[in-house]
Every structure is written in structure tokens, then in C-alpha cells.
Amino acid sequence: MDPISINLDLPIDSYSINISHGWQHLESAIKSYVGNKVMLVTDENVKELFVHDITSIISSMGCEVSLAVVPPGEASKSLKIAEALYTQALNAMLDRSSSIVALGGGVVGDLAGFVASTYMRGINFLQIPTTLLAQVDSSVGGKVAVNHPLAKNIIGSFYQPKSVYININTLDSLPQRQFSTGMAELIKYGFIWDKDFLGWLENNIDRLIKKEKNALAYAIDRCCRIKAEIVGQDEKEKGLRAILNFGHTIGHGLESISSYCLYTHGEAVALGMVYESLIALQKGLVDQSLVDLLINLLKAANLPTKITEIDVESLIQAMAHDKKNKSGSIVFILPIEYGKVDIFNDVEEELIYNVFQ
Ligand code: GLY
């Protein structure tokens, strides 16, 4: 496959998202940005799989590589781990002409990007996402952050990478549950933006689940183009970009009340999309067929679609901390037709209780 290159056009710092099967085009995608020294940030799982290849490619470009390995999992998105990375960057003498490369999933990308955005007031940052979730969502668009004990992703900024390199073959080794979690974000794009993609998903979901390469390439390309279009119009989430959070108001609430232990992010978003669609159904914005299509696609992707027991009071309290909220109202992204959502801040609490009954 020839590499695909998608432009994310921004007023400053536009960049390309490169999609390929293999590492053969990595050098050309990153060579203008790596500089003299690279800190390669990854986690213990990804290290075993891809660090050898990436280190050889970057070293062959004449760069000194310092490897920083963090424990896998959300707990690594902390100021404590960020401080350890600043220490390593200083010890390796990274300067303003150096770069930080994130190799891994969303946790590694968000953490490494946060460190890149703050070390010496910002050095070059490159993304090599190796999970489906990071490839279709978190590596694109420049959201970088660490967590605070009281709230997820609350300490961060918008800091765009100089380039994103997606090697679809990395998904071969991705555990099934992690693959499904990425499928939730992938399905989301059909509902928020693209009725045609939704139709394609209906006919091709089985090919995606089997990790058929052409189907994956098509879907990842489609999702990255949609994200590039949305972020290109609203980089700092003044309005439109919030639609990328369909399923996330309830999803983040569920993650929070279960202490980030019960559901993966994609599983929580899948449930969030279902229950937010049920709110849309109750408001008369959509009909049952849209909810059924969503549930069928999520089920096909081995994602949960129903919650049996929930403390709605705690969920509402958790949703009250959502970053999207304005002037005390909880903001929801709700479907209004196939491939289209809108932003609502007037959802009555009663409707939230009703959908969980
Ligand atoms: N993941 C949502 C966004 O990038 O805005």
C-alpha cells in the first residue's frame, strides 16, 4: 500500500497524518522534525514490540535516542511521571532543537505530549500511535494532558504534533479488548459526521473486527479525515470540536464513578453513546432505528450496550465536573439525525433518570 497522507490545516503549525502498512515511510514523515536528540516515550508493553525498530530508524537518521519507559495504564498520566520524564530529558541534555516521540496508545501520547509542550516552553513532538483508539482519535488534534487526582485530563493544553505516523500493522498485536475500545471511537465518527461512513460501517463491520487490512486502512483514513476537518475548523474547542465528545459526557461519568477500573475508555464511550441516544429518543430528536443501528454496530464490535445497575445520582454528580459544562449546566452531544449531532445544555435530570430505568 502506498502511504496515505492527510493534511491537518491550521492557522499555524499545520501537519500531516501518515497512514502506512509498516515502518518504511517513517523516516520521511519525521526527519524534518526530530532534531539532534530524541526522547522516545513508550510503555512496558509497547517497548517489547516496536522499540527496537523505531530506535534503529531514528538512530540511522543521526539522532541520539534516549528511551523513557513508563508503566502501562492511566495511572502514568500524572504530574509525578511527567516530572520523571523532565528529569530524564535534562539528564539526556535535550534542548530546544530536540524532540519527544510518543510510541504507544493514548496514555503515552497524552503524557509525552504534555511533557513536550512544557519542557523548555515546548519542543517538537511526534506521534506514533500503536492502538486503534490512538490512531483514530487521541494522536490527532493536539490534546495533551495529565490527570489530577480529582479529575481526568484536567492539567493540559492544545499542543499539536509536528507529524503523526500510523502503521496499521501495529494493530496485529493489539489485545482484542483494546481493539474493541478503539472501535467505539471509530463508530462514533459515523454518528457525529458522516452518514455515508455509517452506511459503510453497517456493511463492513465484520471485516473490521477480523482486522482485514484494506477495511482498517479505509476506516482509519476516514476517521482521521473527519477529525482533521473538525479540528481544522475549531482547534481549541470553542464550539464545533465538542461534537467529538458524543458519548463522553456519560462515558467520562461512568469511568469516574467506577474509579477507571470497570470499563476501558471505549467501553464507557460505547455505553455513553447508547444512553445519550436514548436521551435523544426521549427528546424526540431521533427515532428508535438510529438507536438500534448504534446498538447493533457496538455489539458487533464486542462492546457493552447496557448497564444493569447504576447509581444515577453519583453519575450526575460526576458529570457535573465535565470540562464541556458551561455555567453549571451539563453539556450533552446528542444525535439529531443519521451522521449528525448537536450540542445541548438543557437536558432535564428526569430524562437522565428515565433512560437508566
Ligand atoms: N478526543 C476528542 C478531541 O480530540 O477533541
CSV table of C-alpha atoms and ligand atoms in Angstrom, one decimal:
chain,number,residue,atom,x,y,z
A,1,MET,CA,0.0,0.0,0.0
A,2,ASP,CA,1.2,3.5,-0.8
A,3,PRO,CA,1.3,5.7,2.3
A,4,ILE,CA,-1.8,7.9,2.7
A,5,SER,CA,-1.1,11.5,3.8
A,6,ILE,CA,-3.8,13.6,5.3
A,7,ASN,CA,-3.3,17.3,6.0
A,8,LEU,CA,-4.5,18.9,9.2
A,9,ASP,CA,-4.7,22.5,8.2
A,10,LEU,CA,-4.4,25.0,11.0
A,11,PRO,CA,-3.6,28.8,11.0
A,12,ILE,CA,-0.2,27.9,12.4
A,13,ASP,CA,1.6,24.5,12.7
A,14,SER,CA,-0.4,22.5,10.1
A,15,TYR,CA,0.9,18.9,9.9
A,16,SER,CA,0.4,15.6,8.1
A,17,ILE,CA,-1.1,12.4,9.4
A,18,ASN,CA,0.6,9.5,7.5
A,19,ILE,CA,-1.0,6.1,7.3
A,20,SER,CA,1.0,3.1,6.2
A,21,HIS,CA,1.5,-0.7,6.5
A,22,GLY,CA,4.9,-0.9,8.1
A,23,TRP,CA,7.8,1.4,9.1
A,24,GLN,CA,9.3,2.0,5.7
A,25,HIS,CA,7.9,5.6,5.4
A,26,LEU,CA,8.6,6.6,9.0
A,27,GLU,CA,11.9,8.3,8.2
A,28,SER,CA,10.4,10.7,5.6
A,29,ALA,CA,7.5,11.5,7.8
A,30,ILE,CA,9.6,12.6,10.8
A,31,LYS,CA,13.1,13.6,9.5
A,32,SER,CA,12.4,17.3,9.4
A,33,TYR,CA,11.4,17.5,13.0
A,34,VAL,CA,13.4,15.0,15.1
A,35,GLY,CA,16.4,17.3,15.6
A,36,ASN,CA,19.7,16.3,17.3
A,37,LYS,CA,18.3,14.3,20.2
A,38,VAL,CA,15.1,12.3,20.7
A,39,MET,CA,13.4,11.2,23.8
A,40,LEU,CA,11.3,8.2,22.8
A,41,VAL,CA,8.5,7.7,25.3
A,42,THR,CA,6.7,4.4,25.4
A,43,ASP,CA,5.2,1.9,27.9
A,44,GLU,CA,6.5,-1.5,29.1
A,45,ASN,CA,4.1,-3.5,26.7
A,46,VAL,CA,4.9,-1.5,23.6
A,47,LYS,CA,8.6,-1.5,24.3
A,48,GLU,CA,8.8,-5.2,23.7
A,49,LEU,CA,7.0,-4.9,20.4
A,50,PHE,CA,8.3,-1.9,18.5
A,51,VAL,CA,11.1,0.0,20.3
A,52,HIS,CA,13.9,-1.9,18.6
A,53,ASP,CA,12.6,-1.0,15.1
A,54,ILE,CA,11.9,2.6,15.9
A,55,THR,CA,15.2,3.2,17.7
A,56,SER,CA,17.2,1.8,14.7
A,57,ILE,CA,15.3,4.0,12.3
A,58,ILE,CA,15.8,7.2,14.4
A,59,SER,CA,19.4,6.4,15.2
A,60,SER,CA,20.1,5.8,11.5
A,61,MET,CA,19.0,9.4,10.9
A,62,GLY,CA,21.9,10.6,13.1
A,63,CYS,CA,19.9,11.3,16.2
A,64,GLU,CA,20.8,10.2,19.7
A,65,VAL,CA,17.8,8.3,21.2
A,66,SER,CA,17.1,8.3,24.9
A,67,LEU,CA,14.4,5.7,25.8
A,68,ALA,CA,11.8,6.6,28.5
A,69,VAL,CA,9.5,3.7,29.5
A,70,VAL,CA,6.5,4.3,31.7
A,71,PRO,CA,4.2,1.7,33.3
A,72,PRO,CA,1.2,0.9,31.1
A,73,GLY,CA,-2.2,2.3,32.2
A,74,GLU,CA,-4.0,5.5,33.1
A,75,ALA,CA,-2.0,6.0,36.4
A,76,SER,CA,1.0,7.0,34.3
A,77,LYS,CA,-0.8,10.2,33.2
A,78,SER,CA,0.4,12.0,36.4
A,79,LEU,CA,2.5,15.0,37.3
A,80,LYS,CA,4.8,12.6,39.1
A,81,ILE,CA,5.6,10.6,36.0
A,82,ALA,CA,5.8,13.8,34.0
A,83,GLU,CA,8.4,15.1,36.4
A,84,ALA,CA,10.4,11.8,36.0
A,85,LEU,CA,10.3,12.5,32.2
A,86,TYR,CA,11.6,16.1,32.7
A,87,THR,CA,14.4,14.7,34.8
A,88,GLN,CA,15.3,12.2,32.1
A,89,ALA,CA,15.1,14.9,29.4
A,90,LEU,CA,17.5,17.1,31.4
A,91,ASN,CA,19.9,14.2,32.1
A,92,ALA,CA,19.9,13.4,28.3
A,93,MET,CA,20.6,17.1,27.6
A,94,LEU,CA,17.6,17.6,25.4
A,95,ASP,CA,17.5,21.2,24.2
A,96,ARG,CA,15.1,23.3,22.1
A,97,SER,CA,16.3,21.6,19.0
A,98,SER,CA,15.5,18.1,20.4
A,99,SER,CA,12.2,16.3,20.1
A,100,ILE,CA,9.9,13.9,22.0
A,101,VAL,CA,8.4,11.0,20.2
A,102,ALA,CA,5.3,9.2,21.7
A,103,LEU,CA,5.2,5.5,20.7
A,104,GLY,CA,2.1,3.8,22.1
A,105,GLY,CA,-1.6,4.4,22.9
A,106,GLY,CA,-3.5,7.3,24.3
A,107,VAL,CA,-1.8,7.4,27.7
A,108,VAL,CA,1.7,7.6,26.3
A,109,GLY,CA,0.6,10.2,23.7
A,110,ASP,CA,-1.2,12.5,26.1
A,111,LEU,CA,1.7,12.2,28.7
A,112,ALA,CA,4.6,12.6,26.2
A,113,GLY,CA,2.7,15.5,24.5
A,114,PHE,CA,2.2,17.2,27.8
A,115,VAL,CA,5.9,17.0,28.6
A,116,ALA,CA,6.9,18.1,25.1
A,117,SER,CA,4.5,21.1,25.5
A,118,THR,CA,6.1,22.3,28.7
A,119,TYR,CA,9.8,21.2,28.6
A,120,MET,CA,11.8,24.4,27.9
A,121,ARG,CA,8.4,26.0,27.0
A,122,GLY,CA,7.8,23.5,24.2
A,123,ILE,CA,9.9,21.3,22.0
A,124,ASN,CA,9.0,19.3,18.9
A,125,PHE,CA,6.5,16.5,19.4
A,126,LEU,CA,5.8,13.5,17.2
A,127,GLN,CA,3.1,10.8,17.5
A,128,ILE,CA,3.5,7.2,16.5
A,129,PRO,CA,0.2,5.7,17.8
A,130,THR,CA,0.0,1.9,18.1
A,131,THR,CA,-3.6,1.4,19.3
A,132,LEU,CA,-6.7,1.8,17.3
A,133,LEU,CA,-8.1,4.4,19.7
A,134,ALA,CA,-4.9,6.5,19.4
A,135,GLN,CA,-4.8,6.1,15.6
A,136,VAL,CA,-8.4,7.3,15.1
A,137,ASP,CA,-8.6,9.8,17.9
A,138,SER,CA,-6.1,10.7,20.6
A,139,SER,CA,-3.0,11.1,18.4
A,140,VAL,CA,-4.7,13.7,16.2
A,141,GLY,CA,-5.7,17.1,17.2
A,142,GLY,CA,-3.2,18.1,19.8
A,143,LYS,CA,-5.0,17.5,23.1
A,144,VAL,CA,-2.2,16.7,25.6
A,145,ALA,CA,-2.7,16.3,29.4
A,146,VAL,CA,-2.1,14.6,32.6
A,147,ASN,CA,-4.7,13.7,35.3
A,148,HIS,CA,-5.3,15.3,38.7
A,149,PRO,CA,-6.5,13.0,41.5
A,150,LEU,CA,-9.8,14.8,41.3
A,151,ALA,CA,-10.3,14.9,37.6
A,152,LYS,CA,-9.1,13.3,34.4
A,153,ASN,CA,-7.2,15.3,31.7
A,154,ILE,CA,-7.6,18.5,33.7
A,155,ILE,CA,-3.9,19.7,33.5
A,156,GLY,CA,-3.1,20.1,29.9
A,157,SER,CA,-3.1,22.2,26.7
A,158,PHE,CA,-3.6,22.1,23.0
A,159,TYR,CA,-0.1,21.3,21.6
A,160,GLN,CA,-0.1,19.9,18.0
A,161,PRO,CA,2.4,17.2,17.0
A,162,LYS,CA,4.7,18.0,14.0
A,163,SER,CA,3.7,14.8,12.4
A,164,VAL,CA,1.6,11.6,13.1
A,165,TYR,CA,2.7,8.2,11.7
A,166,ILE,CA,0.2,5.4,11.8
A,167,ASN,CA,1.4,1.9,11.0
A,168,ILE,CA,-1.7,-0.2,10.7
A,169,ASN,CA,0.3,-3.4,11.2
A,170,THR,CA,0.8,-2.5,14.9
A,171,LEU,CA,-2.9,-3.5,15.4
A,172,ASP,CA,-2.0,-7.1,14.7
A,173,SER,CA,-0.7,-7.5,18.2
A,174,LEU,CA,-3.3,-5.3,19.9
A,175,PRO,CA,-5.3,-7.3,22.5
A,176,GLN,CA,-9.0,-7.8,21.5
A,177,ARG,CA,-10.4,-5.7,24.3
A,178,GLN,CA,-8.2,-2.8,23.3
A,179,PHE,CA,-9.1,-3.2,19.7
A,180,SER,CA,-12.8,-3.0,20.6
A,181,THR,CA,-12.2,0.1,22.7
A,182,GLY,CA,-10.9,1.8,19.6
A,183,MET,CA,-13.9,0.6,17.6
A,184,ALA,CA,-16.2,2.7,19.9
A,185,GLU,CA,-14.4,5.9,18.8
A,186,LEU,CA,-14.4,4.7,15.2
A,187,ILE,CA,-18.1,4.1,15.2
A,188,LYS,CA,-18.6,7.5,16.8
A,189,TYR,CA,-17.4,9.3,13.7
A,190,GLY,CA,-20.2,7.8,11.6
A,191,PHE,CA,-22.8,9.1,14.0
A,192,ILE,CA,-21.4,12.6,14.5
A,193,TRP,CA,-20.4,13.5,10.9
A,194,ASP,CA,-20.7,11.1,8.1
A,195,LYS,CA,-23.9,9.2,7.1
A,196,ASP,CA,-22.1,7.5,4.2
A,197,PHE,CA,-19.4,6.2,6.6
A,198,LEU,CA,-22.2,4.9,8.8
A,199,GLY,CA,-23.6,3.0,5.8
A,200,TRP,CA,-20.2,1.7,5.0
A,201,LEU,CA,-19.8,0.5,8.7
A,202,GLU,CA,-23.1,-1.3,8.5
A,203,ASN,CA,-21.8,-3.4,5.6
A,204,ASN,CA,-18.2,-3.8,6.7
A,205,ILE,CA,-18.1,-4.0,10.5
A,206,ASP,CA,-17.3,-7.8,10.3
A,207,ARG,CA,-14.3,-7.0,8.1
A,208,LEU,CA,-13.0,-4.5,10.7
A,209,ILE,CA,-13.5,-7.0,13.5
A,210,LYS,CA,-11.4,-9.5,11.6
A,211,LYS,CA,-8.8,-6.8,11.2
A,212,GLU,CA,-8.9,-7.0,7.4
A,213,LYS,CA,-6.2,-4.6,6.3
A,214,ASN,CA,-8.0,-2.8,3.5
A,215,ALA,CA,-11.0,-2.2,5.6
A,216,LEU,CA,-8.9,-0.9,8.5
A,217,ALA,CA,-7.0,1.4,6.2
A,218,TYR,CA,-10.2,2.8,4.7
A,219,ALA,CA,-11.8,3.3,8.2
A,220,ILE,CA,-8.7,4.8,9.8
A,221,ASP,CA,-8.3,7.2,6.9
A,222,ARG,CA,-11.9,8.2,7.0
A,223,CYS,CA,-11.8,8.9,10.8
A,224,CYS,CA,-8.6,10.9,10.6
A,225,ARG,CA,-10.0,13.0,7.7
A,226,ILE,CA,-13.1,13.7,9.7
A,227,LYS,CA,-11.1,14.6,12.8
A,228,ALA,CA,-8.7,16.8,10.7
A,229,GLU,CA,-11.7,18.6,9.2
A,230,ILE,CA,-13.3,19.3,12.7
A,231,VAL,CA,-10.0,20.3,14.4
A,232,GLY,CA,-9.1,22.4,11.4
A,233,GLN,CA,-12.3,24.4,11.9
A,234,ASP,CA,-12.1,24.6,15.7
A,235,GLU,CA,-8.7,23.7,17.1
A,236,LYS,CA,-9.3,25.0,20.7
A,237,GLU,CA,-12.8,23.6,21.1
A,238,LYS,CA,-14.7,26.9,21.1
A,239,GLY,CA,-17.7,25.1,19.7
A,240,LEU,CA,-17.8,22.5,16.9
A,241,ARG,CA,-14.9,20.3,18.3
A,242,ALA,CA,-17.1,19.4,21.2
A,243,ILE,CA,-19.1,17.1,19.0
A,244,LEU,CA,-16.1,14.7,19.1
A,245,ASN,CA,-17.4,14.1,22.7
A,246,PHE,CA,-20.6,12.3,21.7
A,247,GLY,CA,-20.9,9.5,24.3
A,248,HIS,CA,-18.3,11.1,26.5
A,249,THR,CA,-20.5,13.1,29.0
A,250,ILE,CA,-22.0,9.8,30.3
A,251,GLY,CA,-18.8,7.9,29.4
A,252,HIS,CA,-16.5,10.0,31.5
A,253,GLY,CA,-19.1,10.0,34.3
A,254,LEU,CA,-19.1,6.2,34.2
A,255,GLU,CA,-15.3,6.0,34.2
A,256,SER,CA,-15.2,8.3,37.2
A,257,ILE,CA,-17.8,6.6,39.4
A,258,SER,CA,-16.2,3.2,38.7
A,259,SER,CA,-12.7,4.7,39.5
A,260,TYR,CA,-11.5,4.0,36.0
A,261,CYS,CA,-11.4,0.2,36.8
A,262,LEU,CA,-14.5,-1.3,35.4
A,263,TYR,CA,-14.6,-0.1,31.8
A,264,THR,CA,-12.0,0.8,29.2
A,265,HIS,CA,-12.4,4.3,27.8
A,266,GLY,CA,-14.1,2.9,24.6
A,267,GLU,CA,-16.4,0.7,26.6
A,268,ALA,CA,-17.5,3.7,28.7
A,269,VAL,CA,-18.0,5.8,25.5
A,270,ALA,CA,-20.0,2.9,23.9
A,271,LEU,CA,-22.4,2.9,26.8
A,272,GLY,CA,-22.4,6.7,26.8
A,273,MET,CA,-23.4,6.8,23.2
A,274,VAL,CA,-26.2,4.4,23.8
A,275,TYR,CA,-27.7,6.2,26.8
A,276,GLU,CA,-27.2,9.6,25.2
A,277,SER,CA,-29.0,8.3,22.1
A,278,LEU,CA,-31.8,7.2,24.4
A,279,ILE,CA,-32.0,10.7,25.8
A,280,ALA,CA,-32.2,12.0,22.2
A,281,LEU,CA,-35.0,9.4,21.6
A,282,GLN,CA,-36.9,10.7,24.6
A,283,LYS,CA,-36.5,14.3,23.5
A,284,GLY,CA,-38.0,13.3,20.1
A,285,LEU,CA,-34.8,14.2,18.2
A,286,VAL,CA,-34.3,10.7,16.6
A,287,ASP,CA,-36.3,7.5,16.2
A,288,GLN,CA,-35.6,4.0,17.5
A,289,SER,CA,-34.0,2.9,14.3
A,290,LEU,CA,-30.9,5.1,14.9
A,291,VAL,CA,-30.6,3.7,18.4
A,292,ASP,CA,-30.9,0.1,17.1
A,293,LEU,CA,-28.2,0.8,14.4
A,294,LEU,CA,-25.9,2.1,17.1
A,295,ILE,CA,-26.5,-0.9,19.4
A,296,ASN,CA,-26.0,-3.4,16.6
A,297,LEU,CA,-22.7,-1.8,15.5
A,298,LEU,CA,-21.4,-1.7,19.1
A,299,LYS,CA,-22.5,-5.3,19.7
A,300,ALA,CA,-20.8,-6.4,16.5
A,301,ALA,CA,-17.6,-4.8,17.9
A,302,ASN,CA,-17.9,-6.7,21.2
A,303,LEU,CA,-18.7,-3.5,23.1
A,304,PRO,CA,-21.2,-3.2,26.0
A,305,THR,CA,-24.6,-1.6,25.3
A,306,LYS,CA,-26.5,-2.0,28.6
A,307,ILE,CA,-25.9,-1.1,32.3
A,308,THR,CA,-27.8,-3.2,34.7
A,309,GLU,CA,-27.1,-1.4,38.0
A,310,ILE,CA,-26.1,2.2,38.4
A,311,ASP,CA,-26.3,5.0,41.0
A,312,VAL,CA,-27.7,7.7,38.7
A,313,GLU,CA,-27.2,10.4,41.5
A,314,SER,CA,-23.5,9.7,41.6
A,315,LEU,CA,-23.3,9.7,37.8
A,316,ILE,CA,-25.0,13.1,37.6
A,317,GLN,CA,-22.6,14.4,40.3
A,318,ALA,CA,-19.6,13.1,38.3
A,319,MET,CA,-20.9,14.6,35.0
A,320,ALA,CA,-21.1,18.0,36.8
A,321,HIS,CA,-17.3,18.1,36.7
A,322,ASP,CA,-17.2,17.6,32.9
A,323,LYS,CA,-14.9,20.1,31.1
A,324,LYS,CA,-17.6,20.8,28.5
A,325,ASN,CA,-20.0,22.2,31.1
A,326,LYS,CA,-20.9,25.9,31.0
A,327,SER,CA,-22.4,28.0,33.8
A,328,GLY,CA,-23.4,25.0,35.8
A,329,SER,CA,-25.3,23.1,33.1
A,330,ILE,CA,-24.2,19.6,32.0
A,331,VAL,CA,-23.5,19.7,28.2
A,332,PHE,CA,-24.5,16.7,26.1
A,333,ILE,CA,-23.8,15.9,22.5
A,334,LEU,CA,-26.9,14.3,21.1
A,335,PRO,CA,-27.7,12.7,17.7
A,336,ILE,CA,-30.3,14.6,15.7
A,337,GLU,CA,-30.2,12.6,12.6
A,338,TYR,CA,-28.0,9.9,10.9
A,339,GLY,CA,-24.5,11.3,10.8
A,340,LYS,CA,-25.3,14.5,12.7
A,341,VAL,CA,-25.2,15.6,16.3
A,342,ASP,CA,-25.8,18.9,18.2
A,343,ILE,CA,-24.7,20.4,21.5
A,344,PHE,CA,-27.4,20.6,24.2
A,345,ASN,CA,-27.2,22.2,27.7
A,346,ASP,CA,-30.9,21.8,28.6
A,347,VAL,CA,-31.3,18.1,29.3
A,348,GLU,CA,-33.6,17.7,32.2
A,349,GLU,CA,-32.4,15.4,35.1
A,350,GLU,CA,-35.6,13.5,34.8
A,351,LEU,CA,-34.7,12.3,31.3
A,352,ILE,CA,-31.3,11.0,32.6
A,353,TYR,CA,-33.1,9.1,35.4
A,354,ASN,CA,-35.6,7.7,32.8
A,355,VAL,CA,-33.1,6.3,30.4
A,356,PHE,CA,-31.3,4.3,33.2
A,357,GLN,CA,-34.6,2.7,34.5
B,1,GLY,N1,-10.9,13.3,21.7
B,1,GLY,C1,-11.7,14.5,21.5
B,1,GLY,C2,-10.9,15.6,20.9
B,1,GLY,O1,-9.8,15.4,20.4
B,1,GLY,O2,-11.4,16.7,20.8
